[in-house]
Amino acid sequence: MNVAARMARLGTESAFEVLARAKALERQGRSIVHLEIGEPDFDTPAHIKEAAKQALDAGWTHYGPSAGLPELREAIAKHIAETRGVPVSPEEVVVTPGAKPIMFFTIMALVGSGDEVIYPNPGFPIYESVINFVGGVPKPIPLREDTGFGFDLALFEKSVSPRTRLIIINSPENPTGGVLDRGQLERIAAVAAARRIPVLADEIYRQFLYEGEFISFLGLPGMRELTVLLDGFSKSYAMTGWRLGYGVMPTSLAEHVTRLMVNSASCTASFIQMAGIAALQGDQTPVARMVAEFKRRRDLFVDGLNRLPGVRCARPRGAFYVFPNITGTGRPSSEVAERLLNEAGVAALSGTAFGQHGEGYLRFSYANSEENLRAALERMRPVFERLAR
Ligand code: PLP
């Protein structure tokens, strides 16, 4: 079939492509350590699964309101007030199947043809993909290793123009694990507030912060009415396959995002939303346990990577990714990632899967067992030794 021209502008998330290739190698009998996909290896906590089972039995199996069940929107509003210190109303919450649709819907609703969008690079690839899809003009801001993968603020300020319609930030960040500090966030907020530019603050990794305190964009001066906060259940509660996320935004935008839900998914699965209430209101110790375990794995993996020839890895403060510099190998990132998969059976992503400023880096997810992380380090050593020769 001939597809519409706009499809040529839609990108992808190569984690899913590498996963498919790694699975194909496994079907041929190869052993693969999966460090490509960003999902906790932990199981969803039992009380959340139980709530979903009960909801199914109680008949939460029908269509619900497009913006989400009032019970869940209320629970999310309360959760945001508690965790961000900013009171919000349930009318400002839109529930979606996973948090990803909030990116798609926000960009669809705010960005027209020729409008500019500022976003991090390397960054989550869907930002750039959707900006291009809607005919927007991508204005990537490089994240630099020497500043802990923070925004290049001088370049950021230069990139803002009268055509800037949206700024996207993600902290803690995928793929670098970088965290924007208060000074950086406040400067971004000051520019956005002065020019009345909306900010999509992707806070999906809020809980995965290993040092320092989390600062939400929503609470920064002037940002209450300009922020679209994105969060969800996938990462914090190990619920990637459930598909449950949300956005918190001014009601004037929530109306349009809800209409995009009406035109696409209709609503998020009702029994899954009921499980979401249990996640927010139930025992939070499984989250803390998982985060503590990830911190241990981060240290183990960063130390191991730094012992490999040609590799230099900063210790990220958040998320569950490391973004080692491999320029010491003298080879392009995509080639190194390819060789790690084929020669070592370790699935990782080329830094360029996250934009042009990812060249010279690889991304590994360390949301995997200690045993697998140690095995990956051992398997990769001969490849890096060969590359160093
Ligand atoms: N935002 C970032 C930065 C992510 O890395 C991801 C998932 O990988 C998401 C949002 C989307 O999460 P969800 O699974 O809830 O759609």
mmCIF file of C-alpha atoms and ligand atoms in Angstrom:
data_model
loop_
_atom_site.group_PDB
_atom_site.id
_atom_site.type_symbol
_atom_site.label_atom_id
_atom_site.label_comp_id
_atom_site.label_asym_id
_atom_site.label_seq_id
_atom_site.Cartn_x
_atom_site.Cartn_y
_atom_site.Cartn_z
ATOM 1 C CA MET A 1 0.000 0.000 0.000
ATOM 2 C CA ASN A 2 1.074 3.590 -0.538
ATOM 3 C CA VAL A 3 1.260 5.223 2.846
ATOM 4 C CA ALA A 4 0.759 8.942 3.435
ATOM 5 C CA ALA A 5 3.832 11.159 3.078
ATOM 6 C CA ARG A 6 3.720 12.027 6.791
ATOM 7 C CA MET A 7 4.743 8.469 7.678
ATOM 8 C CA ALA A 8 8.244 9.213 6.344
ATOM 9 C CA ARG A 9 8.583 11.749 9.172
ATOM 10 C CA LEU A 10 7.724 9.310 11.942
ATOM 11 C CA GLY A 11 10.747 7.826 13.701
ATOM 12 C CA THR A 12 11.005 4.848 16.022
ATOM 13 C CA GLU A 13 12.453 3.605 19.282
ATOM 14 C CA SER A 14 15.324 1.314 18.381
ATOM 15 C CA ALA A 15 15.267 -0.459 21.746
ATOM 16 C CA PHE A 16 12.340 -2.445 20.378
ATOM 17 C CA GLU A 17 14.224 -3.217 17.135
ATOM 18 C CA VAL A 18 17.357 -4.389 18.945
ATOM 19 C CA LEU A 19 15.162 -6.447 21.278
ATOM 20 C CA ALA A 20 13.599 -8.160 18.237
ATOM 21 C CA ARG A 21 17.041 -8.883 16.730
ATOM 22 C CA ALA A 22 18.365 -10.200 20.034
ATOM 23 C CA LYS A 23 15.313 -12.460 20.344
ATOM 24 C CA ALA A 24 15.922 -13.760 16.804
ATOM 25 C CA LEU A 25 19.509 -14.654 17.804
ATOM 26 C CA GLU A 26 18.146 -16.440 20.866
ATOM 27 C CA ARG A 27 15.849 -18.490 18.661
ATOM 28 C CA GLN A 28 18.983 -19.609 16.800
ATOM 29 C CA GLY A 29 20.345 -20.879 20.114
ATOM 30 C CA ARG A 30 22.559 -17.908 21.062
ATOM 31 C CA SER A 31 22.686 -16.766 24.671
ATOM 32 C CA ILE A 32 21.989 -13.032 24.999
ATOM 33 C CA VAL A 33 22.196 -10.704 27.998
ATOM 34 C CA HIS A 34 19.468 -8.103 27.495
ATOM 35 C CA LEU A 35 20.638 -4.637 28.476
ATOM 36 C CA GLU A 36 18.801 -2.840 25.664
ATOM 37 C CA ILE A 37 15.264 -2.363 26.900
ATOM 38 C CA GLY A 38 14.326 0.070 29.659
ATOM 39 C CA GLU A 39 12.209 -1.913 32.046
ATOM 40 C CA PRO A 40 12.638 -3.101 35.622
ATOM 41 C CA ASP A 41 13.311 -6.842 35.887
ATOM 42 C CA PHE A 42 11.258 -6.862 39.118
ATOM 43 C CA ASP A 43 7.749 -8.302 39.163
ATOM 44 C CA THR A 44 4.754 -5.994 39.725
ATOM 45 C CA PRO A 45 4.095 -5.975 43.522
ATOM 46 C CA ALA A 46 1.566 -8.653 44.571
ATOM 47 C CA HIS A 47 -0.990 -6.241 46.073
ATOM 48 C CA ILE A 48 -1.279 -4.415 42.720
ATOM 49 C CA LYS A 49 -1.880 -7.653 40.829
ATOM 50 C CA GLU A 50 -4.435 -8.651 43.442
ATOM 51 C CA ALA A 51 -6.286 -5.330 42.988
ATOM 52 C CA ALA A 52 -6.474 -5.947 39.223
ATOM 53 C CA LYS A 53 -7.870 -9.454 39.749
ATOM 54 C CA GLN A 54 -10.479 -8.141 42.172
ATOM 55 C CA ALA A 55 -11.397 -5.350 39.772
ATOM 56 C CA LEU A 56 -11.925 -7.881 36.967
ATOM 57 C CA ASP A 57 -14.199 -9.956 39.198
ATOM 58 C CA ALA A 58 -16.069 -6.849 40.325
ATOM 59 C CA GLY A 59 -16.908 -5.978 36.707
ATOM 60 C CA TRP A 60 -14.450 -3.168 35.915
ATOM 61 C CA THR A 61 -14.376 -4.500 32.378
ATOM 62 C CA HIS A 62 -16.284 -1.801 30.483
ATOM 63 C CA TYR A 63 -15.542 1.526 28.826
ATOM 64 C CA GLY A 64 -14.780 4.324 31.216
ATOM 65 C CA PRO A 65 -14.489 8.106 30.835
ATOM 66 C CA SER A 66 -11.835 9.096 28.250
ATOM 67 C CA ALA A 67 -9.841 11.223 30.704
ATOM 68 C CA GLY A 68 -9.716 8.360 33.206
ATOM 69 C CA LEU A 69 -11.828 7.037 36.076
ATOM 70 C CA PRO A 70 -12.665 9.840 38.547
ATOM 71 C CA GLU A 71 -11.346 7.629 41.390
ATOM 72 C CA LEU A 72 -7.915 7.331 39.773
ATOM 73 C CA ARG A 73 -7.736 10.985 38.673
ATOM 74 C CA GLU A 74 -8.453 11.939 42.265
ATOM 75 C CA ALA A 75 -5.785 9.549 43.596
ATOM 76 C CA ILE A 76 -3.255 10.943 41.100
ATOM 77 C CA ALA A 77 -4.092 14.557 42.021
ATOM 78 C CA LYS A 78 -3.516 13.695 45.693
ATOM 79 C CA HIS A 79 -0.268 11.861 44.828
ATOM 80 C CA ILE A 80 1.027 14.855 42.848
ATOM 81 C CA ALA A 81 0.184 17.233 45.691
ATOM 82 C CA GLU A 82 2.083 14.998 48.125
ATOM 83 C CA THR A 83 5.125 14.254 45.948
ATOM 84 C CA ARG A 84 5.501 17.646 44.183
ATOM 85 C CA GLY A 85 4.179 19.871 46.937
ATOM 86 C CA VAL A 86 1.753 21.557 44.513
ATOM 87 C CA PRO A 87 -2.024 21.175 44.880
ATOM 88 C CA VAL A 88 -3.694 20.061 41.630
ATOM 89 C CA SER A 89 -7.292 19.179 40.831
ATOM 90 C CA PRO A 90 -8.489 15.877 39.299
ATOM 91 C CA GLU A 91 -9.719 17.887 36.271
ATOM 92 C CA GLU A 92 -6.078 18.591 35.436
ATOM 93 C CA VAL A 93 -5.254 14.870 35.204
ATOM 94 C CA VAL A 94 -5.593 12.810 32.002
ATOM 95 C CA VAL A 95 -4.994 9.046 32.270
ATOM 96 C CA THR A 96 -3.556 7.238 29.243
ATOM 97 C CA PRO A 97 -2.462 3.697 28.267
ATOM 98 C CA GLY A 98 1.188 4.198 29.330
ATOM 99 C CA ALA A 99 2.793 7.604 29.679
ATOM 100 C CA LYS A 100 4.008 7.693 26.079
ATOM 101 C CA PRO A 101 0.681 8.916 24.633
ATOM 102 C CA ILE A 102 1.055 12.061 26.779
ATOM 103 C CA MET A 103 4.088 12.983 24.652
ATOM 104 C CA PHE A 104 2.227 12.303 21.438
ATOM 105 C CA PHE A 105 -0.935 14.119 22.508
ATOM 106 C CA THR A 106 0.835 17.128 24.015
ATOM 107 C CA ILE A 107 2.933 17.690 20.897
ATOM 108 C CA MET A 108 -0.124 17.127 18.647
ATOM 109 C CA ALA A 109 -2.126 19.646 20.658
ATOM 110 C CA LEU A 110 0.512 22.367 21.011
ATOM 111 C CA VAL A 111 2.830 22.220 18.011
ATOM 112 C CA GLY A 112 1.816 23.322 14.524
ATOM 113 C CA SER A 113 3.667 23.263 11.236
ATOM 114 C CA GLY A 114 6.857 25.343 11.490
ATOM 115 C CA ASP A 115 6.648 25.700 15.280
ATOM 116 C CA GLU A 116 9.911 25.056 17.114
ATOM 117 C CA VAL A 117 10.376 22.595 19.957
ATOM 118 C CA ILE A 118 13.410 22.483 22.254
ATOM 119 C CA TYR A 119 14.318 19.050 23.649
ATOM 120 C CA PRO A 120 17.331 17.132 25.011
ATOM 121 C CA ASN A 121 19.715 15.269 22.713
ATOM 122 C CA PRO A 122 20.678 12.532 23.432
ATOM 123 C CA GLY A 123 17.112 12.057 24.601
ATOM 124 C CA PHE A 124 14.097 9.777 24.427
ATOM 125 C CA PRO A 125 13.703 9.272 20.653
ATOM 126 C CA ILE A 126 9.944 9.681 20.604
ATOM 127 C CA TYR A 127 10.207 13.425 21.318
ATOM 128 C CA GLU A 128 12.045 14.096 18.056
ATOM 129 C CA SER A 129 9.966 11.577 16.127
ATOM 130 C CA VAL A 130 6.652 13.216 17.038
ATOM 131 C CA ILE A 131 7.968 16.779 16.587
ATOM 132 C CA ASN A 132 8.891 15.842 13.002
ATOM 133 C CA PHE A 133 5.624 13.982 12.481
ATOM 134 C CA VAL A 134 3.476 17.031 13.237
ATOM 135 C CA GLY A 135 5.637 19.253 10.997
ATOM 136 C CA GLY A 136 7.390 20.998 13.880
ATOM 137 C CA VAL A 137 10.999 22.139 13.782
ATOM 138 C CA PRO A 138 13.271 20.177 16.138
ATOM 139 C CA LYS A 139 15.710 22.291 18.175
ATOM 140 C CA PRO A 140 17.883 19.748 19.994
ATOM 141 C CA ILE A 141 19.935 20.866 23.002
ATOM 142 C CA PRO A 142 23.093 18.803 23.443
ATOM 143 C CA LEU A 143 23.613 17.205 26.849
ATOM 144 C CA ARG A 144 27.277 17.282 27.715
ATOM 145 C CA GLU A 145 29.106 14.597 29.646
ATOM 146 C CA ASP A 146 31.353 17.171 31.372
ATOM 147 C CA THR A 147 28.308 18.805 33.000
ATOM 148 C CA GLY A 148 26.804 15.506 34.193
ATOM 149 C CA PHE A 149 24.685 15.459 31.020
ATOM 150 C CA GLY A 150 22.950 18.678 31.956
ATOM 151 C CA PHE A 151 21.409 21.116 29.445
ATOM 152 C CA ASP A 152 23.871 23.370 27.655
ATOM 153 C CA LEU A 153 22.145 26.458 29.060
ATOM 154 C CA ALA A 154 23.916 29.017 26.895
ATOM 155 C CA LEU A 155 22.820 27.148 23.800
ATOM 156 C CA PHE A 156 19.346 26.685 25.277
ATOM 157 C CA GLU A 157 18.915 30.426 25.730
ATOM 158 C CA LYS A 158 20.158 31.042 22.204
ATOM 159 C CA SER A 159 17.761 28.423 20.793
ATOM 160 C CA VAL A 160 14.636 30.064 22.224
ATOM 161 C CA SER A 161 12.873 32.134 19.578
ATOM 162 C CA PRO A 162 9.449 33.715 19.017
ATOM 163 C CA ARG A 163 8.545 30.440 17.235
ATOM 164 C CA THR A 164 9.326 28.226 20.258
ATOM 165 C CA ARG A 165 6.032 26.563 21.179
ATOM 166 C CA LEU A 166 7.245 23.898 23.584
ATOM 167 C CA ILE A 167 10.254 22.956 25.713
ATOM 168 C CA ILE A 168 10.731 19.305 26.687
ATOM 169 C CA ILE A 169 12.815 18.296 29.686
ATOM 170 C CA ASN A 170 13.427 14.860 31.190
ATOM 171 C CA SER A 171 15.060 14.523 34.584
ATOM 172 C CA PRO A 172 16.285 11.979 35.651
ATOM 173 C CA GLU A 173 17.044 11.378 31.999
ATOM 174 C CA ASN A 174 16.858 8.527 29.559
ATOM 175 C CA PRO A 175 19.426 7.617 28.160
ATOM 176 C CA THR A 176 22.168 9.368 30.174
ATOM 177 C CA GLY A 177 20.904 8.971 33.751
ATOM 178 C CA GLY A 178 21.667 12.684 34.139
ATOM 179 C CA VAL A 179 19.705 14.845 36.569
ATOM 180 C CA LEU A 180 19.103 18.582 36.084
ATOM 181 C CA ASP A 181 20.042 20.475 39.229
ATOM 182 C CA ARG A 182 17.978 23.267 40.787
ATOM 183 C CA GLY A 183 20.040 26.014 39.143
ATOM 184 C CA GLN A 184 19.533 24.532 35.675
ATOM 185 C CA LEU A 185 15.816 23.926 36.203
ATOM 186 C CA GLU A 186 15.278 27.447 37.519
ATOM 187 C CA ARG A 187 17.019 28.989 34.513
ATOM 188 C CA ILE A 188 14.900 26.954 32.111
ATOM 189 C CA ALA A 189 11.773 27.922 34.082
ATOM 190 C CA ALA A 190 12.728 31.615 34.097
ATOM 191 C CA VAL A 191 13.028 31.637 30.292
ATOM 192 C CA ALA A 192 9.802 29.658 29.841
ATOM 193 C CA ALA A 193 7.850 31.875 32.263
ATOM 194 C CA ALA A 194 9.110 35.127 30.738
ATOM 195 C CA ARG A 195 8.035 34.019 27.269
ATOM 196 C CA ARG A 196 4.971 31.985 28.291
ATOM 197 C CA ILE A 197 6.327 28.795 26.661
ATOM 198 C CA PRO A 198 4.753 25.514 27.857
ATOM 199 C CA VAL A 199 7.124 22.873 29.244
ATOM 200 C CA LEU A 200 6.581 19.133 28.973
ATOM 201 C CA ALA A 201 8.358 17.811 32.079
ATOM 202 C CA ASP A 202 8.920 14.079 31.723
ATOM 203 C CA GLU A 203 9.235 12.938 35.335
ATOM 204 C CA ILE A 204 8.793 9.204 34.748
ATOM 205 C CA TYR A 205 12.105 8.420 36.519
ATOM 206 C CA ARG A 206 11.351 10.606 39.572
ATOM 207 C CA GLN A 207 11.725 7.713 42.010
ATOM 208 C CA PHE A 208 15.005 6.515 40.478
ATOM 209 C CA LEU A 209 17.177 9.180 42.034
ATOM 210 C CA TYR A 210 20.238 7.942 43.924
ATOM 211 C CA GLU A 211 21.686 11.202 45.222
ATOM 212 C CA GLY A 212 20.101 14.539 46.068
ATOM 213 C CA GLU A 213 16.441 15.576 46.225
ATOM 214 C CA PHE A 214 13.970 15.461 43.387
ATOM 215 C CA ILE A 215 12.865 18.847 42.086
ATOM 216 C CA SER A 216 9.634 18.900 40.121
ATOM 217 C CA PHE A 217 9.187 21.416 37.354
ATOM 218 C CA LEU A 218 5.604 21.974 38.462
ATOM 219 C CA GLY A 219 6.705 23.720 41.658
ATOM 220 C CA LEU A 220 9.137 26.185 40.049
ATOM 221 C CA PRO A 221 8.189 29.881 39.956
ATOM 222 C CA GLY A 222 5.736 30.690 37.178
ATOM 223 C CA MET A 223 5.449 27.070 36.035
ATOM 224 C CA ARG A 224 2.140 26.023 37.605
ATOM 225 C CA GLU A 225 0.128 27.153 34.555
ATOM 226 C CA LEU A 226 2.720 26.240 31.914
ATOM 227 C CA THR A 227 3.725 22.697 32.857
ATOM 228 C CA VAL A 228 2.545 19.428 31.379
ATOM 229 C CA LEU A 229 3.825 16.885 33.877
ATOM 230 C CA LEU A 230 4.255 13.362 32.507
ATOM 231 C CA ASP A 231 4.469 10.396 34.874
ATOM 232 C CA GLY A 232 3.183 6.868 35.101
ATOM 233 C CA PHE A 233 3.303 3.451 36.643
ATOM 234 C CA SER A 234 5.594 1.580 34.218
ATOM 235 C CA LYS A 235 8.916 2.194 35.891
ATOM 236 C CA SER A 236 8.170 2.893 39.584
ATOM 237 C CA TYR A 237 5.833 -0.060 40.042
ATOM 238 C CA ALA A 238 7.419 -2.382 37.445
ATOM 239 C CA MET A 239 4.215 -2.204 35.360
ATOM 240 C CA THR A 240 5.599 -1.681 31.841
ATOM 241 C CA GLY A 241 3.261 -4.218 30.238
ATOM 242 C CA TRP A 242 0.129 -2.937 31.970
ATOM 243 C CA ARG A 243 0.159 0.357 30.050
ATOM 244 C CA LEU A 244 -0.836 2.988 32.569
ATOM 245 C CA GLY A 245 0.395 6.572 32.679
ATOM 246 C CA TYR A 246 -0.884 10.122 32.967
ATOM 247 C CA GLY A 247 -0.350 13.792 32.339
ATOM 248 C CA VAL A 248 -1.097 16.680 34.673
ATOM 249 C CA MET A 249 -1.796 19.908 32.797
ATOM 250 C CA PRO A 250 -3.957 23.040 32.848
ATOM 251 C CA THR A 251 -7.623 22.191 32.179
ATOM 252 C CA SER A 252 -7.528 24.289 28.985
ATOM 253 C CA LEU A 253 -5.089 21.715 27.531
ATOM 254 C CA ALA A 254 -6.563 18.669 29.324
ATOM 255 C CA GLU A 255 -9.734 19.212 27.296
ATOM 256 C CA HIS A 256 -7.826 18.804 24.019
ATOM 257 C CA VAL A 257 -5.709 15.897 25.223
ATOM 258 C CA THR A 258 -8.927 14.173 26.320
ATOM 259 C CA ARG A 259 -10.357 14.720 22.826
ATOM 260 C CA LEU A 260 -7.249 13.044 21.406
ATOM 261 C CA MET A 261 -8.017 10.095 23.715
ATOM 262 C CA VAL A 262 -11.625 10.021 22.420
ATOM 263 C CA ASN A 263 -10.243 9.897 18.885
ATOM 264 C CA SER A 264 -7.685 7.166 19.569
ATOM 265 C CA ALA A 265 -7.832 4.718 22.498
ATOM 266 C CA SER A 266 -11.304 5.871 23.794
ATOM 267 C CA CYS A 267 -10.152 5.150 27.342
ATOM 268 C CA THR A 268 -7.570 3.309 29.416
ATOM 269 C CA ALA A 269 -8.556 -0.206 30.591
ATOM 270 C CA SER A 270 -10.807 0.175 33.626
ATOM 271 C CA PHE A 271 -9.493 -2.732 35.755
ATOM 272 C CA ILE A 272 -5.934 -1.537 35.160
ATOM 273 C CA GLN A 273 -6.859 1.912 36.423
ATOM 274 C CA MET A 274 -8.247 0.283 39.577
ATOM 275 C CA ALA A 275 -4.866 -1.440 40.039
ATOM 276 C CA GLY A 276 -3.249 1.981 39.627
ATOM 277 C CA ILE A 277 -5.195 3.250 42.648
ATOM 278 C CA ALA A 278 -3.847 0.304 44.662
ATOM 279 C CA ALA A 279 -0.316 1.135 43.475
ATOM 280 C CA LEU A 280 -0.556 4.758 44.618
ATOM 281 C CA GLN A 281 -2.346 4.083 47.891
ATOM 282 C CA GLY A 282 -0.703 0.783 48.903
ATOM 283 C CA ASP A 283 2.615 -0.187 50.433
ATOM 284 C CA GLN A 284 5.491 1.763 48.868
ATOM 285 C CA THR A 285 8.286 -0.413 50.284
ATOM 286 C CA PRO A 286 8.607 -2.511 47.068
ATOM 287 C CA VAL A 287 9.505 0.711 45.207
ATOM 288 C CA ALA A 288 12.158 1.644 47.774
ATOM 289 C CA ARG A 289 13.557 -1.897 47.713
ATOM 290 C CA MET A 290 13.847 -1.877 43.929
ATOM 291 C CA VAL A 291 15.502 1.553 43.862
ATOM 292 C CA ALA A 292 18.045 0.499 46.523
ATOM 293 C CA GLU A 293 18.863 -2.599 44.489
ATOM 294 C CA PHE A 294 19.268 -0.537 41.298
ATOM 295 C CA LYS A 295 21.710 1.773 43.069
ATOM 296 C CA ARG A 296 23.864 -1.219 44.006
ATOM 297 C CA ARG A 297 23.749 -2.494 40.422
ATOM 298 C CA ARG A 298 24.604 0.926 39.043
ATOM 299 C CA ASP A 299 27.783 1.005 41.111
ATOM 300 C CA LEU A 300 28.740 -2.536 40.173
ATOM 301 C CA PHE A 301 28.203 -1.912 36.462
ATOM 302 C CA VAL A 302 29.845 1.525 36.314
ATOM 303 C CA ASP A 303 32.923 0.203 38.126
ATOM 304 C CA GLY A 304 33.066 -2.799 35.778
ATOM 305 C CA LEU A 305 32.707 -0.649 32.644
ATOM 306 C CA ASN A 306 35.495 1.651 33.798
ATOM 307 C CA ARG A 307 37.827 -1.347 33.920
ATOM 308 C CA LEU A 308 37.266 -2.123 30.207
ATOM 309 C CA PRO A 309 39.782 -0.736 27.710
ATOM 310 C CA GLY A 310 38.532 2.223 25.684
ATOM 311 C CA VAL A 311 35.534 2.800 27.983
ATOM 312 C CA ARG A 312 34.931 5.722 30.361
ATOM 313 C CA CYS A 313 31.691 5.771 32.301
ATOM 314 C CA ALA A 314 30.331 8.567 34.474
ATOM 315 C CA ARG A 315 28.254 7.525 37.511
ATOM 316 C CA PRO A 316 24.724 8.715 36.709
ATOM 317 C CA ARG A 317 22.588 10.098 39.522
ATOM 318 C CA GLY A 318 19.282 8.778 38.268
ATOM 319 C CA ALA A 319 17.114 6.491 36.079
ATOM 320 C CA PHE A 320 18.483 2.965 35.434
ATOM 321 C CA TYR A 321 20.772 3.559 32.498
ATOM 322 C CA VAL A 322 24.472 4.160 32.032
ATOM 323 C CA PHE A 323 25.838 6.045 29.071
ATOM 324 C CA PRO A 324 29.545 5.173 28.762
ATOM 325 C CA ASN A 325 31.879 7.106 26.504
ATOM 326 C CA ILE A 326 33.494 4.696 24.037
ATOM 327 C CA THR A 327 35.413 7.176 21.890
ATOM 328 C CA GLY A 328 38.548 5.423 23.215
ATOM 329 C CA THR A 329 37.750 2.533 20.861
ATOM 330 C CA GLY A 330 38.022 4.849 17.860
ATOM 331 C CA ARG A 331 34.953 3.157 16.348
ATOM 332 C CA PRO A 332 31.426 4.492 15.724
ATOM 333 C CA SER A 333 28.859 3.653 18.401
ATOM 334 C CA SER A 334 26.620 1.679 16.057
ATOM 335 C CA GLU A 335 29.512 -0.594 15.074
ATOM 336 C CA VAL A 336 30.504 -1.202 18.697
ATOM 337 C CA ALA A 337 26.879 -1.997 19.653
ATOM 338 C CA GLU A 338 26.645 -4.376 16.706
ATOM 339 C CA ARG A 339 29.856 -6.164 17.666
ATOM 340 C CA LEU A 340 28.763 -6.488 21.289
ATOM 341 C CA LEU A 341 25.579 -8.182 20.135
ATOM 342 C CA ASN A 342 27.196 -10.469 17.575
ATOM 343 C CA GLU A 343 30.501 -11.271 19.281
ATOM 344 C CA ALA A 344 29.597 -11.100 22.977
ATOM 345 C CA GLY A 345 25.845 -11.748 23.017
ATOM 346 C CA VAL A 346 25.262 -8.487 24.891
ATOM 347 C CA ALA A 347 22.371 -6.367 23.636
ATOM 348 C CA ALA A 348 23.021 -2.650 24.141
ATOM 349 C CA LEU A 349 21.984 0.461 22.209
ATOM 350 C CA SER A 350 24.135 2.809 20.205
ATOM 351 C CA GLY A 351 24.089 6.312 21.695
ATOM 352 C CA THR A 352 22.915 7.541 18.293
ATOM 353 C CA ALA A 353 19.568 5.789 18.881
ATOM 354 C CA PHE A 354 18.936 8.873 21.074
ATOM 355 C CA GLY A 355 20.025 11.527 18.582
ATOM 356 C CA GLN A 356 23.140 12.764 16.836
ATOM 357 C CA HIS A 357 24.783 13.921 20.063
ATOM 358 C CA GLY A 358 24.779 10.315 21.272
ATOM 359 C CA GLU A 359 27.681 9.467 18.946
ATOM 360 C CA GLY A 360 30.633 8.173 20.960
ATOM 361 C CA TYR A 361 28.403 6.543 23.595
ATOM 362 C CA LEU A 362 26.467 3.355 24.278
ATOM 363 C CA ARG A 363 23.389 2.952 26.424
ATOM 364 C CA PHE A 364 22.981 0.034 28.796
ATOM 365 C CA SER A 365 19.990 -0.559 31.042
ATOM 366 C CA TYR A 366 21.165 -2.015 34.356
ATOM 367 C CA ALA A 367 17.646 -3.088 35.342
ATOM 368 C CA ASN A 368 18.892 -6.658 35.163
ATOM 369 C CA SER A 369 20.189 -9.198 37.697
ATOM 370 C CA GLU A 370 23.629 -8.846 39.250
ATOM 371 C CA GLU A 371 24.512 -12.197 37.730
ATOM 372 C CA ASN A 372 23.623 -11.002 34.213
ATOM 373 C CA LEU A 373 25.427 -7.686 34.682
ATOM 374 C CA ARG A 374 28.600 -9.509 35.759
ATOM 375 C CA ALA A 375 28.248 -11.920 32.830
ATOM 376 C CA ALA A 376 27.837 -8.994 30.406
ATOM 377 C CA LEU A 377 31.008 -7.319 31.708
ATOM 378 C CA GLU A 378 32.950 -10.549 31.326
ATOM 379 C CA ARG A 379 31.633 -11.218 27.818
ATOM 380 C CA MET A 380 32.334 -7.673 26.627
ATOM 381 C CA ARG A 381 35.982 -7.596 27.769
ATOM 382 C CA PRO A 382 37.437 -9.563 24.804
ATOM 383 C CA VAL A 383 35.498 -7.380 22.327
ATOM 384 C CA PHE A 384 36.872 -4.156 23.840
ATOM 385 C CA GLU A 385 40.341 -5.711 23.994
ATOM 386 C CA ARG A 386 40.149 -6.519 20.277
ATOM 387 C CA LEU A 387 38.879 -2.979 19.542
ATOM 388 C CA ALA A 388 41.775 -1.502 21.545
ATOM 389 C CA ARG A 389 44.427 -3.309 19.480
HETATM 390 N N1 PLP B 1 9.501 8.818 29.218
HETATM 391 C C1 PLP B 1 10.721 8.283 29.176
HETATM 392 C C2 PLP B 1 11.908 9.159 29.285
HETATM 393 C C3 PLP B 1 10.882 6.909 29.011
HETATM 394 O O1 PLP B 1 12.109 6.380 28.985
HETATM 395 C C4 PLP B 1 9.724 6.099 28.849
HETATM 396 C C5 PLP B 1 9.833 4.661 28.600
HETATM 397 O O2 PLP B 1 10.847 4.107 28.255
HETATM 398 C C6 PLP B 1 8.479 6.712 28.892
HETATM 399 C C7 PLP B 1 8.408 8.072 29.087
HETATM 400 C C8 PLP B 1 7.209 5.956 28.617
HETATM 401 O O3 PLP B 1 6.795 5.097 29.576
HETATM 402 P P1 PLP B 1 5.465 4.240 29.403
HETATM 403 O O4 PLP B 1 5.918 2.807 29.387
HETATM 404 O O5 PLP B 1 4.658 4.537 30.614
HETATM 405 O O6 PLP B 1 4.760 4.606 28.168
#
